[in-house]
């Protein structure tokens, strides 16, 4: 039986306040897989943070299902400055293959919400390769890499990566069938070069991997540093702190 383990919101904020007062911690991130599941619990934590006026800046990883403007406004009031999402795919085919339980509309809704609530940065994680990925899907993913920063200038971005193959998972069984690895492959390695072999990048998608590598190199080496410099400078000229300073 699957259950969500919840802690008392007051106890959660008690610990945050302890870290603030004892160690002067001013920034942190809720690394729960989905902070807003259930949303009522997240709201209770936000309200407790607001009540105590701890003057903190924090981030959260959220689910895209029913992500609401009201919740983001409350989180911002409580000190939230950045939100992470991991839809992993951009189209219905990919979302279904990865069993994400969300739709393209949920991704678009989160962007619409973020455009209305200023001052919060949003980041999205997507995979280059997954079972059933094709050229059309990759091109749409690359489109989102540019679309999100354009929709949320100075506060929106994407990361593109590969699926880490873990034991006792469906992607592990798929990787075995496709010959990405075999049953003798050690999944708990210490060397970086060995670790690089444990990401899902099947030979059948080698052309997609090549394209993704080229795009990532261009973005990481050229576009990202240029964008950060531009928005930092623009923010400073306006006398405001850029979200890229956080």
Coordinates of N, CA and C in Angstrom, one line a residue, residues 8-18 30 44-46 48-49 52 54:
X8 N 4.1 16.8 11.3 CA 3.3 17.9 11.8 C 4.0 19.2 11.2
X9 N 3.3 20.1 10.5 CA 3.8 21.3 10.0 C 4.5 22.2 11.0
X10 N 4.0 22.2 12.2 CA 4.6 23.0 13.3 C 6.0 22.4 13.6
X11 N 6.1 21.1 13.7 CA 7.5 20.5 13.9 C 8.4 20.8 12.8
X12 N 7.9 20.7 11.6 CA 8.8 21.0 10.4 C 9.4 22.4 10.6
X13 N 8.5 23.4 10.9 CA 9.0 24.8 11.0 C 9.8 25.0 12.3
X14 N 9.5 24.2 13.3 CA 10.4 24.2 14.5 C 11.8 24.0 14.1
X15 N 12.1 22.9 13.3 CA 13.4 22.6 12.9 C 14.0 23.7 12.0
X16 N 13.2 24.3 11.1 CA 13.7 25.4 10.3 C 14.1 26.5 11.2
X17 N 13.3 26.9 12.2 CA 13.6 28.0 13.0 C 14.9 27.7 13.9
X18 N 15.0 26.5 14.3 CA 16.2 26.1 15.0 C 17.5 26.3 14.2
X30 N 13.2 22.5 0.1 CA 12.4 21.3 0.4 C 12.7 20.3 -0.7
X44 N -0.2 24.4 5.1 CA 0.0 24.6 6.5 C 1.4 25.0 6.9
X45 N 2.4 24.4 6.2 CA 3.8 24.8 6.4 C 4.1 26.2 6.0
X46 N 3.5 26.6 4.9 CA 3.7 28.0 4.4 C 3.1 29.0 5.4
X48 N 2.6 28.6 8.6 CA 3.4 28.6 9.8 C 4.7 29.4 9.6
X49 N 5.3 29.3 8.4 CA 6.5 30.2 8.1 C 6.1 31.6 8.1
X52 N 5.7 33.0 11.7 CA 6.9 33.2 12.5 C 7.8 34.3 12.0
X54 N 10.4 34.5 9.8 CA 11.8 34.1 9.9 C 12.7 34.7 8.9

